[in-house]
């Protein structure tokens, strides 16, 4: 018996030690965490996470605490990037106060940055529909935020320092006109010593916005919008879906046809190559009925794994 237990222990140890860093990362991306993150962010207590309001501020605090817990570092010494969009006045005449949540994992080459992001704000409390006035935004966009959080966790748990610095951006004010991602991009550009540059030093950006629902009941459908300049992104996606047995049937529509616009747009305007994941608009879009129990969690998990693999290539490929 003792021999069996010892051998079993040895086998488990060998098995764990033989895992590659990528596998270690993939193995910590799970359904339970997706459910936790999405159900907390989309709970009525966060009141639809409207930018500048109490529910939005509480959501930012929750996200910051998760990054601290994981061991993700604060960007420029602060997880919060506070800003007031100059052209937005709140209803009482004061300026709107918004905050992005930003973290990073330093790479061996800190001059090069790759990034994944998702907006955490939603539209708050509004017109009552079927007795409900809280617009929970489970798909839009607690689903994308859950992906970014699990990708961060996976990079940490891989145990391998990335070649390039990896950044995580959780945007505020998307629903008011991509305010958080525009602010980040403009702020980032302002650190470049050369005036009037049209680009920013970010090598690639992945955006996740609404990745938890199905189109026509097709559980595996996902739209992957990718920059024309990087056909390799499509190769990575197709190869990794096959290699890691992900239940996803991606469609690759043109980026020009991306629905309604999302936080990849400010990056695109600065010439940053992007991948944007989205599982289409649905009847609960921007309604109080966009609730956590309608999410296809298995799909969220597989898109999260795919986004992790994309970011892994972006962070570690010699060139792309
Ligand atoms: Zn959205």
Tab-separated table of C-alpha atoms and ligand atoms in Angstrom:
chain	number	residue	atom	x	y	z
A	1	UNK	CA	0.000	0.000	0.000
A	2	UNK	CA	2.727	2.350	1.030
A	3	UNK	CA	4.570	1.532	-2.191
A	4	UNK	CA	1.470	2.324	-4.224
A	5	UNK	CA	0.935	5.635	-2.461
A	6	UNK	CA	4.597	6.580	-2.909
A	7	UNK	CA	4.513	5.685	-6.610
A	8	UNK	CA	1.302	7.576	-7.082
A	9	UNK	CA	2.808	10.615	-5.380
A	10	UNK	CA	5.883	10.345	-7.584
A	11	UNK	CA	3.731	10.043	-10.693
A	12	UNK	CA	1.677	13.126	-9.784
A	13	UNK	CA	4.866	15.066	-8.996
A	14	UNK	CA	6.469	14.074	-12.302
A	15	UNK	CA	3.316	14.908	-14.156
A	16	UNK	CA	3.126	18.385	-12.616
A	17	UNK	CA	6.783	19.114	-13.105
A	18	UNK	CA	6.628	18.121	-16.733
A	19	UNK	CA	3.994	20.755	-17.459
A	20	UNK	CA	5.239	23.524	-19.688
A	21	UNK	CA	4.711	27.150	-18.599
A	22	UNK	CA	1.946	27.488	-21.222
A	23	UNK	CA	0.153	24.436	-19.814
A	24	UNK	CA	0.504	25.717	-16.265
A	25	UNK	CA	-1.126	28.942	-17.393
A	26	UNK	CA	-3.908	27.235	-19.335
A	27	UNK	CA	-4.695	24.928	-16.432
A	28	UNK	CA	-5.600	27.772	-14.068
A	29	UNK	CA	-8.153	29.256	-16.495
A	30	UNK	CA	-11.395	27.733	-15.276
A	31	UNK	CA	-15.149	27.983	-15.289
A	32	UNK	CA	-15.480	28.563	-11.544
A	33	UNK	CA	-13.477	31.799	-11.616
A	34	UNK	CA	-15.365	32.996	-14.702
A	35	UNK	CA	-18.626	32.433	-12.826
A	36	UNK	CA	-17.369	34.228	-9.722
A	37	UNK	CA	-16.027	37.287	-11.557
A	38	UNK	CA	-19.042	37.673	-13.831
A	39	UNK	CA	-21.689	37.088	-11.163
A	40	UNK	CA	-20.063	39.596	-8.777
A	41	UNK	CA	-19.571	42.284	-11.451
A	42	UNK	CA	-23.106	41.762	-12.777
A	43	UNK	CA	-24.754	41.610	-9.358
A	44	UNK	CA	-27.488	44.145	-8.551
A	45	UNK	CA	-25.299	45.561	-5.754
A	46	UNK	CA	-22.979	47.101	-8.384
A	47	UNK	CA	-25.975	48.862	-9.961
A	48	UNK	CA	-24.917	48.416	-13.566
A	49	UNK	CA	-21.370	49.827	-13.019
A	50	UNK	CA	-21.980	53.212	-14.594
A	51	UNK	CA	-18.804	55.312	-14.942
A	52	UNK	CA	-18.384	57.842	-12.116
A	53	UNK	CA	-21.185	56.369	-9.977
A	54	UNK	CA	-20.908	54.301	-6.804
A	55	UNK	CA	-21.408	50.924	-8.520
A	56	UNK	CA	-18.658	51.731	-11.034
A	57	UNK	CA	-16.284	52.857	-8.278
A	58	UNK	CA	-16.977	49.669	-6.283
A	59	UNK	CA	-16.333	47.578	-9.395
A	60	UNK	CA	-12.954	49.300	-9.905
A	61	UNK	CA	-12.021	48.576	-6.294
A	62	UNK	CA	-12.965	44.913	-6.664
A	63	UNK	CA	-10.803	44.624	-9.792
A	64	UNK	CA	-7.858	46.380	-8.175
A	65	UNK	CA	-8.014	44.009	-5.201
A	66	UNK	CA	-7.984	41.001	-7.517
A	67	UNK	CA	-4.862	42.276	-9.312
A	68	UNK	CA	-3.148	42.849	-5.944
A	69	UNK	CA	-4.061	39.324	-4.820
A	70	UNK	CA	-2.672	37.804	-8.030
A	71	UNK	CA	0.639	39.640	-7.768
A	72	UNK	CA	0.107	41.824	-10.856
A	73	UNK	CA	1.999	45.114	-10.408
A	74	UNK	CA	0.403	48.582	-10.479
A	75	UNK	CA	1.115	50.525	-13.683
A	76	UNK	CA	3.343	53.543	-12.890
A	77	UNK	CA	2.871	52.874	-9.175
A	78	UNK	CA	-0.933	53.071	-9.145
A	79	UNK	CA	-3.590	50.555	-10.130
A	80	UNK	CA	-5.997	53.429	-10.718
A	81	UNK	CA	-5.638	55.814	-13.616
A	82	UNK	CA	-8.026	58.607	-12.630
A	83	UNK	CA	-9.188	61.081	-15.232
A	84	UNK	CA	-11.894	63.588	-16.038
A	85	UNK	CA	-12.805	63.705	-19.690
A	86	UNK	CA	-12.593	67.391	-20.565
A	87	UNK	CA	-15.603	67.410	-22.844
A	88	UNK	CA	-17.928	65.578	-20.428
A	89	UNK	CA	-19.872	67.427	-17.745
A	90	UNK	CA	-22.018	65.471	-15.296
A	91	UNK	CA	-25.628	66.481	-14.815
A	92	UNK	CA	-24.774	68.793	-11.880
A	93	UNK	CA	-22.236	70.699	-13.977
A	94	UNK	CA	-19.177	69.164	-12.330
A	95	UNK	CA	-16.813	67.133	-14.422
A	96	UNK	CA	-17.127	63.399	-14.600
A	97	UNK	CA	-14.585	61.379	-12.561
A	98	UNK	CA	-13.582	58.094	-14.138
A	99	UNK	CA	-10.875	55.535	-13.412
A	100	UNK	CA	-9.198	52.838	-15.452
A	101	UNK	CA	-7.640	49.929	-13.579
A	102	UNK	CA	-4.173	49.080	-14.919
A	103	UNK	CA	-1.660	46.398	-14.026
A	104	UNK	CA	1.371	44.766	-15.599
A	105	UNK	CA	3.875	41.951	-15.419
A	106	UNK	CA	7.398	43.156	-16.214
A	107	UNK	CA	9.081	41.491	-19.150
A	108	UNK	CA	12.775	40.824	-19.700
A	109	UNK	CA	12.606	43.563	-22.334
A	110	UNK	CA	10.610	46.323	-20.666
A	111	UNK	CA	10.797	48.560	-23.746
A	112	UNK	CA	8.263	46.402	-25.541
A	113	UNK	CA	4.689	46.125	-24.288
A	114	UNK	CA	1.846	43.821	-25.316
A	115	UNK	CA	-1.583	44.294	-23.857
A	116	UNK	CA	-5.048	42.850	-23.263
A	117	UNK	CA	-8.043	44.884	-22.123
A	118	UNK	CA	-11.783	45.034	-21.571
A	119	UNK	CA	-14.175	47.700	-20.331
A	120	UNK	CA	-15.748	47.133	-16.915
A	121	UNK	CA	-18.275	49.980	-16.976
A	122	UNK	CA	-21.842	49.547	-18.128
A	123	UNK	CA	-24.917	51.773	-18.399
A	124	UNK	CA	-26.117	51.783	-14.772
A	125	UNK	CA	-29.731	51.994	-13.667
A	126	UNK	CA	-32.296	53.027	-16.232
A	127	UNK	CA	-35.736	52.600	-17.694
A	128	UNK	CA	-37.589	49.694	-16.099
A	129	UNK	CA	-38.184	46.720	-18.382
A	130	UNK	CA	-40.225	43.761	-17.100
A	131	UNK	CA	-39.966	45.079	-13.544
A	132	UNK	CA	-36.154	45.418	-13.567
A	133	UNK	CA	-34.222	48.688	-13.771
A	134	UNK	CA	-30.642	47.477	-13.145
A	135	UNK	CA	-28.701	47.004	-16.356
A	136	UNK	CA	-26.347	44.299	-15.082
A	137	UNK	CA	-24.085	44.020	-18.129
A	138	UNK	CA	-23.054	40.398	-17.580
A	139	UNK	CA	-22.105	39.856	-21.201
A	140	UNK	CA	-21.396	43.592	-21.739
A	141	UNK	CA	-18.793	43.430	-20.402
A	142	UNK	CA	-18.265	41.421	-17.230
A	143	UNK	CA	-17.506	38.533	-19.605
A	144	UNK	CA	-14.547	40.357	-21.183
A	145	UNK	CA	-13.260	41.541	-17.803
A	146	UNK	CA	-13.364	37.970	-16.486
A	147	UNK	CA	-11.204	36.944	-19.461
A	148	UNK	CA	-8.606	39.650	-18.780
A	149	UNK	CA	-8.446	38.678	-15.090
A	150	UNK	CA	-7.941	34.997	-15.863
A	151	UNK	CA	-5.303	35.787	-18.492
A	152	UNK	CA	-3.423	37.823	-15.863
A	153	UNK	CA	-3.668	34.939	-13.402
A	154	UNK	CA	-2.448	32.491	-16.063
A	155	UNK	CA	0.644	34.596	-16.867
A	156	UNK	CA	1.520	34.723	-13.168
A	157	UNK	CA	0.882	31.010	-12.615
A	158	UNK	CA	2.912	30.028	-15.693
A	159	UNK	CA	5.942	30.808	-13.546
A	160	UNK	CA	7.808	32.227	-16.545
A	161	UNK	CA	8.883	35.839	-16.905
A	162	UNK	CA	7.629	37.035	-20.304
A	163	UNK	CA	10.100	38.351	-22.877
A	164	UNK	CA	8.047	41.545	-23.287
A	165	UNK	CA	6.122	43.453	-20.634
A	166	UNK	CA	2.488	42.318	-20.460
A	167	UNK	CA	-0.190	44.883	-19.558
A	168	UNK	CA	-3.775	44.514	-18.408
A	169	UNK	CA	-6.234	47.370	-19.001
A	170	UNK	CA	-9.701	47.491	-17.451
A	171	UNK	CA	-11.435	50.473	-19.003
A	172	UNK	CA	-13.971	52.844	-17.544
A	173	UNK	CA	-16.335	55.037	-19.583
A	174	UNK	CA	-16.551	52.805	-22.672
A	175	UNK	CA	-20.305	53.192	-22.811
A	176	UNK	CA	-19.877	56.992	-22.846
A	177	UNK	CA	-17.677	56.871	-25.940
A	178	UNK	CA	-14.556	54.738	-25.284
A	179	UNK	CA	-13.388	57.368	-22.777
A	180	UNK	CA	-11.076	55.135	-20.718
A	181	UNK	CA	-9.192	53.528	-23.582
A	182	UNK	CA	-8.881	56.879	-25.399
A	183	UNK	CA	-7.517	58.445	-22.229
A	184	UNK	CA	-4.986	55.642	-21.738
A	185	UNK	CA	-3.751	55.820	-25.319
A	186	UNK	CA	-3.397	59.622	-25.261
A	187	UNK	CA	-1.671	59.518	-21.874
A	188	UNK	CA	0.675	56.782	-23.068
A	189	UNK	CA	1.508	58.802	-26.183
A	190	UNK	CA	2.330	61.828	-23.997
A	191	UNK	CA	5.285	59.938	-22.496
A	192	UNK	CA	6.969	59.708	-25.875
A	193	UNK	CA	9.667	62.389	-26.111
A	194	UNK	CA	9.054	62.959	-29.823
A	195	UNK	CA	6.202	65.392	-30.469
A	196	UNK	CA	3.410	64.628	-32.930
A	197	UNK	CA	4.042	60.922	-33.303
A	198	UNK	CA	1.136	58.990	-34.699
A	199	UNK	CA	2.015	55.758	-32.929
A	200	UNK	CA	2.448	54.531	-29.358
A	201	UNK	CA	4.973	51.990	-28.075
A	202	UNK	CA	2.563	49.089	-27.679
A	203	UNK	CA	3.356	46.144	-29.921
A	204	UNK	CA	-0.138	44.614	-29.974
A	205	UNK	CA	-3.495	44.825	-28.167
A	206	UNK	CA	-6.242	42.252	-27.593
A	207	UNK	CA	-9.744	43.525	-26.801
A	208	UNK	CA	-12.527	41.434	-25.273
A	209	UNK	CA	-16.035	42.895	-25.378
A	210	UNK	CA	-19.103	40.663	-25.019
A	211	UNK	CA	-17.722	37.152	-25.302
A	212	UNK	CA	-20.324	35.129	-23.428
A	213	UNK	CA	-23.375	34.649	-25.620
A	214	UNK	CA	-24.397	32.597	-28.653
A	215	UNK	CA	-25.447	33.578	-32.117
A	216	UNK	CA	-28.369	31.479	-33.353
A	217	UNK	CA	-27.776	28.966	-30.576
A	218	UNK	CA	-24.328	28.166	-31.938
A	219	UNK	CA	-22.304	27.528	-28.790
A	220	UNK	CA	-18.922	27.694	-30.491
A	221	UNK	CA	-19.252	30.823	-32.616
A	222	UNK	CA	-16.882	33.727	-31.984
A	223	UNK	CA	-15.939	36.680	-34.159
A	224	UNK	CA	-12.201	37.384	-34.182
A	225	UNK	CA	-11.545	40.767	-35.787
A	226	UNK	CA	-7.848	41.066	-36.616
A	227	UNK	CA	-5.666	43.762	-38.138
A	228	UNK	CA	-4.918	43.207	-41.825
A	229	UNK	CA	-1.259	43.932	-41.149
A	230	UNK	CA	-0.885	40.774	-39.019
A	231	UNK	CA	-2.134	37.668	-40.845
A	232	UNK	CA	-0.089	35.656	-38.334
A	233	UNK	CA	-2.780	36.358	-35.715
A	234	UNK	CA	-5.185	34.215	-37.716
A	235	UNK	CA	-2.607	31.419	-37.955
A	236	UNK	CA	-2.066	31.497	-34.185
A	237	UNK	CA	-5.798	31.356	-33.570
A	238	UNK	CA	-6.430	28.422	-35.919
A	239	UNK	CA	-3.410	26.438	-34.737
A	240	UNK	CA	-4.110	26.937	-31.051
A	241	UNK	CA	-7.784	25.977	-31.355
A	242	UNK	CA	-6.632	22.683	-32.918
A	243	UNK	CA	-3.654	22.082	-30.610
A	244	UNK	CA	-5.513	22.769	-27.375
A	245	UNK	CA	-8.836	21.319	-28.480
A	246	UNK	CA	-10.889	24.458	-27.889
A	247	UNK	CA	-14.592	24.319	-28.766
A	248	UNK	CA	-14.564	27.436	-30.925
A	249	UNK	CA	-15.499	28.091	-34.554
A	250	UNK	CA	-14.041	31.514	-35.273
A	251	UNK	CA	-15.236	33.788	-38.011
A	252	UNK	CA	-12.776	36.458	-39.193
A	253	UNK	CA	-14.838	39.469	-40.274
A	254	UNK	CA	-13.218	42.686	-41.429
A	255	UNK	CA	-12.327	45.082	-38.614
A	256	UNK	CA	-14.196	47.814	-40.485
A	257	UNK	CA	-17.416	45.891	-39.854
A	258	UNK	CA	-16.887	45.576	-36.078
A	259	UNK	CA	-20.167	46.226	-34.258
A	260	UNK	CA	-20.582	49.641	-32.677
A	261	UNK	CA	-16.910	50.102	-31.892
A	262	UNK	CA	-15.051	49.150	-28.762
A	263	UNK	CA	-11.807	49.818	-26.916
A	264	UNK	CA	-9.554	48.466	-29.663
A	265	UNK	CA	-10.367	51.545	-31.763
A	266	UNK	CA	-8.120	54.073	-29.963
A	267	UNK	CA	-5.266	51.570	-30.310
A	268	UNK	CA	-5.969	51.023	-34.012
A	269	UNK	CA	-5.925	54.758	-34.586
A	270	UNK	CA	-2.364	54.793	-33.218
A	271	UNK	CA	-1.326	51.989	-35.540
A	272	UNK	CA	-1.288	49.224	-32.911
A	273	UNK	CA	-2.170	45.776	-34.366
A	274	UNK	CA	-5.241	44.341	-32.633
A	275	UNK	CA	-7.353	41.259	-32.097
A	276	UNK	CA	-10.934	41.930	-31.007
A	277	UNK	CA	-13.115	39.095	-29.703
A	278	UNK	CA	-16.904	39.383	-29.675
A	279	UNK	CA	-19.786	36.907	-29.737
A	280	UNK	CA	-22.330	39.236	-31.343
A	281	UNK	CA	-25.161	41.459	-30.222
A	282	UNK	CA	-28.202	39.610	-28.769
A	283	UNK	CA	-31.749	40.484	-27.624
A	284	UNK	CA	-30.556	41.235	-24.037
A	285	UNK	CA	-27.943	43.753	-25.266
A	286	UNK	CA	-28.183	46.981	-23.187
A	287	UNK	CA	-31.221	45.673	-21.300
A	288	UNK	CA	-31.695	44.776	-17.612
A	289	UNK	CA	-31.938	41.158	-18.795
A	290	UNK	CA	-28.206	40.932	-19.655
A	291	UNK	CA	-27.768	38.744	-16.564
A	292	UNK	CA	-25.093	36.343	-15.370
A	293	UNK	CA	-27.271	33.223	-15.638
A	294	UNK	CA	-27.545	33.675	-19.413
A	295	UNK	CA	-23.810	33.417	-20.011
A	296	UNK	CA	-22.291	30.446	-21.833
A	297	UNK	CA	-19.438	29.937	-19.356
A	298	UNK	CA	-17.731	27.157	-21.300
A	299	UNK	CA	-17.432	29.525	-24.234
A	300	UNK	CA	-16.060	32.321	-22.034
A	301	UNK	CA	-13.430	29.901	-20.733
A	302	UNK	CA	-12.358	28.760	-24.200
A	303	UNK	CA	-12.140	32.328	-25.545
A	304	UNK	CA	-10.116	33.216	-22.436
A	305	UNK	CA	-7.715	30.345	-23.143
A	306	UNK	CA	-7.391	31.477	-26.753
A	307	UNK	CA	-6.736	35.081	-25.693
A	308	UNK	CA	-4.100	33.849	-23.216
A	309	UNK	CA	-2.377	31.892	-25.996
A	310	UNK	CA	-2.530	34.935	-28.327
A	311	UNK	CA	-0.987	37.135	-25.661
A	312	UNK	CA	1.613	34.471	-24.877
A	313	UNK	CA	2.761	34.530	-28.520
A	314	UNK	CA	2.738	38.330	-28.535
A	315	UNK	CA	4.792	38.390	-25.339
A	316	UNK	CA	7.286	35.665	-26.206
A	317	UNK	CA	7.614	35.258	-29.995
A	318	UNK	CA	11.013	36.406	-31.201
A	319	UNK	CA	9.260	38.607	-33.740
A	320	UNK	CA	5.796	38.929	-35.262
B	1	LIG	ZN1	-19.202	46.556	-24.383
